[in-house]
Coordinates of C-alpha atoms in Angstrom, one line a residue:
X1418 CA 70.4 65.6 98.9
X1419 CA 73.5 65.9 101.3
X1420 CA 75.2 62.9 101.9
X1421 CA 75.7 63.5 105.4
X1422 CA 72.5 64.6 107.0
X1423 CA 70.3 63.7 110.0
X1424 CA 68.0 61.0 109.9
X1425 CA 67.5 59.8 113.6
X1426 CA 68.9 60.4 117.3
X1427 CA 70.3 57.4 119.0
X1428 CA 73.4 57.8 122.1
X1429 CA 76.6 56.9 120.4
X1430 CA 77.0 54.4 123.3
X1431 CA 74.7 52.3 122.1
X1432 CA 76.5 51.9 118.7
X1433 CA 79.5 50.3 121.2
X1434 CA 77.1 48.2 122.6
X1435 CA 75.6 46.9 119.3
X1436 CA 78.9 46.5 117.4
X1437 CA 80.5 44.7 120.6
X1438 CA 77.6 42.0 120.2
X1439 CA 78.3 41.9 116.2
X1440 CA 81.9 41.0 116.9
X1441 CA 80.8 38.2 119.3
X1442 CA 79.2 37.1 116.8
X1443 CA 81.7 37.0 114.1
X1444 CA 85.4 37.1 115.9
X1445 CA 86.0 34.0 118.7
X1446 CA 88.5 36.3 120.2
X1447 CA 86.7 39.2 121.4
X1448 CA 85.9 38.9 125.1
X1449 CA 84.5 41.8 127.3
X1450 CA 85.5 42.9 130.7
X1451 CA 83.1 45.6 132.2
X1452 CA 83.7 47.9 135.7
X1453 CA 80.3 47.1 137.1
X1454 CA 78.4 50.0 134.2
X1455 CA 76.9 47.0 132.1
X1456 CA 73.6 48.8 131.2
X1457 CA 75.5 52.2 131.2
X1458 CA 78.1 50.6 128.5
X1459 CA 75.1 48.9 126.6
X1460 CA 76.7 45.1 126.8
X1461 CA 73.8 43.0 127.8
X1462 CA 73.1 41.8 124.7
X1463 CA 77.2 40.5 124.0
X1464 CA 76.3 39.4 127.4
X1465 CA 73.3 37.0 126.6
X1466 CA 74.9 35.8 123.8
X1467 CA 78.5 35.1 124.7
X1468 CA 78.3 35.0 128.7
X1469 CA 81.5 32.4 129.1
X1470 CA 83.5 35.6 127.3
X1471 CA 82.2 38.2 129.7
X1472 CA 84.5 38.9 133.3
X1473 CA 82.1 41.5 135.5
X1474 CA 84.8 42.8 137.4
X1475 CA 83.2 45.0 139.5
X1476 CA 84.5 48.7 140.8
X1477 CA 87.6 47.5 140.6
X1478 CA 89.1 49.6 137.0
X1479 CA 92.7 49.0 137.9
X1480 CA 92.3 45.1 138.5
X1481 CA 90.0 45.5 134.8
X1482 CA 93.1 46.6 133.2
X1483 CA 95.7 44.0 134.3
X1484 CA 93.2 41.2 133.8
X1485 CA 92.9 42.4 130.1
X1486 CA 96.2 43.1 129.6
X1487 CA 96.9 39.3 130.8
X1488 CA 94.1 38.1 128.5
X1489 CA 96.1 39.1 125.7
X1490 CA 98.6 37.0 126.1
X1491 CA 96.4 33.9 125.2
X1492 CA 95.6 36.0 121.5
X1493 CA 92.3 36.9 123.4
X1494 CA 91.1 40.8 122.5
X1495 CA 89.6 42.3 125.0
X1496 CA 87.5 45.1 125.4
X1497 CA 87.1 47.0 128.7
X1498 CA 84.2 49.0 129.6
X1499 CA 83.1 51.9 131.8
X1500 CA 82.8 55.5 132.2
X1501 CA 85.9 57.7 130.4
X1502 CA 86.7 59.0 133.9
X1503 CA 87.4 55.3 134.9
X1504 CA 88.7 54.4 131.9
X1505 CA 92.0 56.8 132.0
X1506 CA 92.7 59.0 135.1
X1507 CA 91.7 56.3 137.7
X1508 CA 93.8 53.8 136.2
X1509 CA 96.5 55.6 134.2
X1510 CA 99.1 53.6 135.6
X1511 CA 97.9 50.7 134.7
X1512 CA 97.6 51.6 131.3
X1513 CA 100.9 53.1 130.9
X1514 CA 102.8 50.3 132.4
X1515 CA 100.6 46.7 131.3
X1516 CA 98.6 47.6 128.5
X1517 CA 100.7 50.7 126.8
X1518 CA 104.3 50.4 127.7
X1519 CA 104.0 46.6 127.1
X1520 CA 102.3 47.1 123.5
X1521 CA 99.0 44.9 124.8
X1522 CA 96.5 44.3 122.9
X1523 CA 93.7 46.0 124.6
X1524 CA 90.9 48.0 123.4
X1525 CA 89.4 50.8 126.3
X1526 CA 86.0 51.8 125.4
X1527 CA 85.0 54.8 127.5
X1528 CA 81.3 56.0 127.9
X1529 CA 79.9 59.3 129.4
X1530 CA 82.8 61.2 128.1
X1531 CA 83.0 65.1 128.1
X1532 CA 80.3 67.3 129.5
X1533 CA 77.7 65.7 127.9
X1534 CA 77.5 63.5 130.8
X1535 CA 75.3 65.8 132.4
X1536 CA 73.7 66.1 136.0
X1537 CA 76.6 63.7 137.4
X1538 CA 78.9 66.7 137.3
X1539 CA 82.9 67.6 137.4
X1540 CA 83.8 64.6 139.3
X1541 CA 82.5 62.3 136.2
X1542 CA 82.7 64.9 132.9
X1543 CA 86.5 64.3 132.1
X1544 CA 87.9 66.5 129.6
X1545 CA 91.4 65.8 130.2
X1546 CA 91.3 62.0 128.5
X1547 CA 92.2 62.8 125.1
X1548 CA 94.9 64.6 126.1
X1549 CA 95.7 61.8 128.7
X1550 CA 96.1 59.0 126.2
X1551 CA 97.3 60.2 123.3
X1552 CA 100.5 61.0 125.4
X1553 CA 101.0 57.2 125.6
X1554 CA 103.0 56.2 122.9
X1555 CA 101.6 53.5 120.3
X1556 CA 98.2 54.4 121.7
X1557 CA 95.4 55.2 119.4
X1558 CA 92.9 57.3 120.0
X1559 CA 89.6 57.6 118.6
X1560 CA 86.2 59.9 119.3
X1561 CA 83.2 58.8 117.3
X1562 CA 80.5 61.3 116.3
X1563 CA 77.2 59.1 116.1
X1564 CA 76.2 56.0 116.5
X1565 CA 76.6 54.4 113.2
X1566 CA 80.2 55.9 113.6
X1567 CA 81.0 54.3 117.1
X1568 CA 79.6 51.1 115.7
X1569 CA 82.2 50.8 113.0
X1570 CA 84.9 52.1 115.0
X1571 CA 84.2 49.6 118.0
X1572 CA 83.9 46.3 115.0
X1573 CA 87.1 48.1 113.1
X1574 CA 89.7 48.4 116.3
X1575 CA 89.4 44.7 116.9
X1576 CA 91.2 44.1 113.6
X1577 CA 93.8 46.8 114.4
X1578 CA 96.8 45.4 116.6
X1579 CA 98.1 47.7 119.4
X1580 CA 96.2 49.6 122.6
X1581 CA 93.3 51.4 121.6
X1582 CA 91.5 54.1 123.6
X1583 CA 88.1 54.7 121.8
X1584 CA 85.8 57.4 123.2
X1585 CA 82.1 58.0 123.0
X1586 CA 79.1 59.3 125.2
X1587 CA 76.0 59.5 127.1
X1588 CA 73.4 61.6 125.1
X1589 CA 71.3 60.6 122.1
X1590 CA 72.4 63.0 119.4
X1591 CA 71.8 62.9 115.3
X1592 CA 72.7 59.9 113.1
X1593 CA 74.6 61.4 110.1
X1594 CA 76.8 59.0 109.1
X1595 CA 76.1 56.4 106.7
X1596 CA 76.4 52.7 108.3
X1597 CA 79.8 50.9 108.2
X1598 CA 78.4 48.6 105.4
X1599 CA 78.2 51.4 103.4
X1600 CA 81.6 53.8 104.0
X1601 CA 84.3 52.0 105.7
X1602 CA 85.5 53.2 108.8
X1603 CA 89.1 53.6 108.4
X1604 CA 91.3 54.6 111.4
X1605 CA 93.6 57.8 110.9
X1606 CA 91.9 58.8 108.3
X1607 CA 89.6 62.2 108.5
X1608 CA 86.5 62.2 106.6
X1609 CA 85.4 65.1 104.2
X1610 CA 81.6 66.0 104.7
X1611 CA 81.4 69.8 103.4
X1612 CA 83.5 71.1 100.9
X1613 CA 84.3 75.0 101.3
X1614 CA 86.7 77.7 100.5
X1615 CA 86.7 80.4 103.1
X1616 CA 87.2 78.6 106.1
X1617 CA 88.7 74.8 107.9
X1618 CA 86.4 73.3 110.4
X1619 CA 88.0 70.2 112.1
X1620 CA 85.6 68.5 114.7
X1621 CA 85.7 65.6 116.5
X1622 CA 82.8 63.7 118.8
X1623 CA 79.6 65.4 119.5
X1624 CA 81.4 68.5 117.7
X1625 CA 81.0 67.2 114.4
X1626 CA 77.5 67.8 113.9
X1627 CA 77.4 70.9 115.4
X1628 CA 80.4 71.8 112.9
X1629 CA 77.9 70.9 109.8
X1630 CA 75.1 73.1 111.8
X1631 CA 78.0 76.1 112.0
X1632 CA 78.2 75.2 108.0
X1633 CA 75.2 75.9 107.1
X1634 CA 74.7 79.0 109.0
X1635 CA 78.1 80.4 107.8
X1636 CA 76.5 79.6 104.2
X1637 CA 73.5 81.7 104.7
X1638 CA 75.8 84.5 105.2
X1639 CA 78.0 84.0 102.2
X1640 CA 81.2 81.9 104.1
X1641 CA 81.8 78.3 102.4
X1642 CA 84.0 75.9 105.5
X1643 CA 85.2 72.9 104.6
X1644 CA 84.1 70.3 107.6
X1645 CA 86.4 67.4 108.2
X1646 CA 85.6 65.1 110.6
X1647 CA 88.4 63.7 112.7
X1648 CA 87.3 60.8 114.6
X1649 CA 91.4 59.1 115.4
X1650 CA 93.1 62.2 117.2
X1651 CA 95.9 59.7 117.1
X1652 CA 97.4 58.6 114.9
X1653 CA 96.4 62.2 113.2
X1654 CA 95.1 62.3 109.5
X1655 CA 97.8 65.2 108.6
X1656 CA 97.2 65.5 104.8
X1657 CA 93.3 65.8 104.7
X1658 CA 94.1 68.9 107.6
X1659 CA 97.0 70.5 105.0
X1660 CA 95.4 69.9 101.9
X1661 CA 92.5 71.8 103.3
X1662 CA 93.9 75.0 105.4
X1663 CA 96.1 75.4 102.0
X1664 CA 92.4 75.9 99.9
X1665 CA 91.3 78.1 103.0
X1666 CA 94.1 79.7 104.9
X1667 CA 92.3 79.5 108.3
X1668 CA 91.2 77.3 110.6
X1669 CA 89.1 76.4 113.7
X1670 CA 89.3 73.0 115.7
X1671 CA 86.1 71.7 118.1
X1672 CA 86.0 69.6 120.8
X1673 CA 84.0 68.4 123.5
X1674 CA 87.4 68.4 125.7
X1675 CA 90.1 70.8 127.4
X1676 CA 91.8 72.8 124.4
X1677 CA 94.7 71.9 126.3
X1678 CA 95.8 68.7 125.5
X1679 CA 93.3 67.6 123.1
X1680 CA 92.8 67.7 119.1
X1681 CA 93.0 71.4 118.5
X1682 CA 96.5 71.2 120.0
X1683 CA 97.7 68.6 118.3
X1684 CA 96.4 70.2 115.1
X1685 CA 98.0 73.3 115.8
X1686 CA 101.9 71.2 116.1
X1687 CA 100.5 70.1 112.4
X1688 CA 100.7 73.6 110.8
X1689 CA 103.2 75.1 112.8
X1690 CA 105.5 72.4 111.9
X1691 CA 104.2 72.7 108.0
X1692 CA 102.3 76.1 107.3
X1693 CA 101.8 78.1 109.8
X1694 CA 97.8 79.1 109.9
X1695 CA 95.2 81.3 111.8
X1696 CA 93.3 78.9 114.6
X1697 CA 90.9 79.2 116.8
X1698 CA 89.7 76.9 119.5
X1699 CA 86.6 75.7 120.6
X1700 CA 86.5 73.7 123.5
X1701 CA 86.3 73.6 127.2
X1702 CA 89.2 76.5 128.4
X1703 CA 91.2 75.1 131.6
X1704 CA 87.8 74.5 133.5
X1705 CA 86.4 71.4 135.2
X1706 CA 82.9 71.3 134.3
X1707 CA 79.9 71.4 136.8
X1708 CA 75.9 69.4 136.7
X1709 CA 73.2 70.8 134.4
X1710 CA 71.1 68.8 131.1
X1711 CA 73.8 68.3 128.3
X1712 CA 72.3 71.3 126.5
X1713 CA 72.8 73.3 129.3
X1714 CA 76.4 72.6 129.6
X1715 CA 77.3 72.9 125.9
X1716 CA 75.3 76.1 125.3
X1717 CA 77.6 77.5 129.2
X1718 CA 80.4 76.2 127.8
X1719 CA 80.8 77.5 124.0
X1720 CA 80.7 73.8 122.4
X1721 CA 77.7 74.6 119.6
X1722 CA 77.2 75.9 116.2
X1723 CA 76.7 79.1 117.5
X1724 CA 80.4 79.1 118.9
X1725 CA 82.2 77.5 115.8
X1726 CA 80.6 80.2 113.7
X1727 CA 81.8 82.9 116.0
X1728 CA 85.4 81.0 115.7
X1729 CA 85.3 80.9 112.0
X1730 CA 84.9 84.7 111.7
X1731 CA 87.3 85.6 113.8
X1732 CA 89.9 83.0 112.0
X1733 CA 89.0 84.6 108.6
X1734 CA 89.3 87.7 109.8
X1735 CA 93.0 86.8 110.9
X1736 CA 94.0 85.6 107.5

């Protein structure tokens, strides 16, 4: 049996909201500061249990940013909540100038990233946000894949000192990953999960398991790809990336996200700074999106297996 394979659905938000309420359980520090989303975000239960380390702050994201970047300050660590739109291009200069340029401890958790967000539309499905913070220097950036992912990620960046911008979604989707009692999460470091010759896939978010659907489609026709998983865009895991493309000699990057700006870009600086490789993109192409199911915008919009495989083709066919 394949280690990482589907065993249930479950919205990767909910693994936030479920790991928050673990480290109110375990970490005195941890407080929670939400932009008036509390069911959206999933925090009712960290709520409940920890209500004198909750601040509703309303529709008021900017104020939510310099009140956590304040809290910091008394060793609190907090973590903000609300939609990824909210979390970064409403309030970017908050973040750059409290929480980033002053090295805050502050962890931005971000829902309803990407198109997945569905029938609210353009104005809500930012795909700009990866692209946004990772610009911000000592910022890490993180997109989980599944739920048991965005669980470890959210109970693992409380340990790690610096801004954080950690980025997850609406939809339910497969459960792949094992639990964080059982593999680690580690943060910059890519995770392995199909071992190939012919071909690189690196995917991030809601990607990732469309990546080891592409996989097994490319096997049925003969075409091994190694699948890495990048969940931290930044800091970048360089070596598992080099290590790979040199076995392969091609490459394609998927993302839920503009090409421009997000992890297929900053994959691409990797090898031209070190080997220079054929890529191919997939990912939103310098659009804004528009309303429709989540399955309605990803199959529009080129982010499925079907549109990694065609990818991998076309890369092997530029080796």
């Amino acid at each position: 049996m394949k280690k990482y394979t589907y065993t249930e659905k479950k919205d990767t938000r909910s693994g936030f909201g479920d790991g928050l309420t673990e480290l109110g359980r375990t970490n005195p520090n941890v407080v929670a500061l939400c932009a008036d989303l509390i069911g959206s975000l999933k925090m009712n239960q960290f709520i409940k249990e920890n209500p004198e380390r909750f601040f509703q702050i309303g529709i008021a994201e900017a104020n939510m940013m310099g009140i956590a970047a304040g809290l910091t300050i008394g060793g609190k660590i907090p973590f903000t909540g609300t939609f990824a739109n909210f979390s970064t291009g409403r309030v970017y200069d908050q973040i750059r100038q409290s929480i980033a340029y002053s090295g805050k401890n502050v962890k931005i958790c971000a829902s309803h990233a990407g198109l997945t967000l569905g029938e609210d539309g353009a104005t809500h499905q930012i795909l700009e946000d990866i692209g946004l913070m990772k610009m911000l220097p000592g910022m890490t950036v993180i997109n989980t894949c599944d739920y048991n992912q965005t669980k470890a990620a959210t109970i693992a960046i409380a340990e790690h000192e610096g801004p954080v911008y950690l980025r997850f979604g609406r939809p339910v989707v497969p459960i792949f990953m094992p639990d964080y009692k059982e593999e680690k999460f580690e943060i910059g470091k890519g995770i392995q999960l199909t071992e190939g010759t012919d071909v690189t896939i690196v995917a991030t978010g809601h990607l990732v398991w469309e990546a080891l659907q592409a996989s097994e489609q490319l096997e049925a026709q003969g075409i091994s790809a190694d699948v890495i998983n990048i969940h931290t865009i930044k800091p970048l895991d360089e070596e598992i990336i080099l290590k790979s493309v040199a076995k392969t000699g091609c490459i394609v990057t998927a993302e839920e996200h503009n090409i421009i700006g997000g992890l297929g870009e900053s994959v691409a600086r990797t090898l031209s700074l070190n080997t220079p490789t054929p890529q191919e993109f997939v990912g939103t192409n310098d659009t804004f999106g528009e309303s429709g199911t989540p399955a309605q915008l990803m199959e529009k919009y080129g982010l499925n297996a079907a549109s990694v495989v065609t990818a991998a083709k076309k890369a092997i066919s530029r080796k």
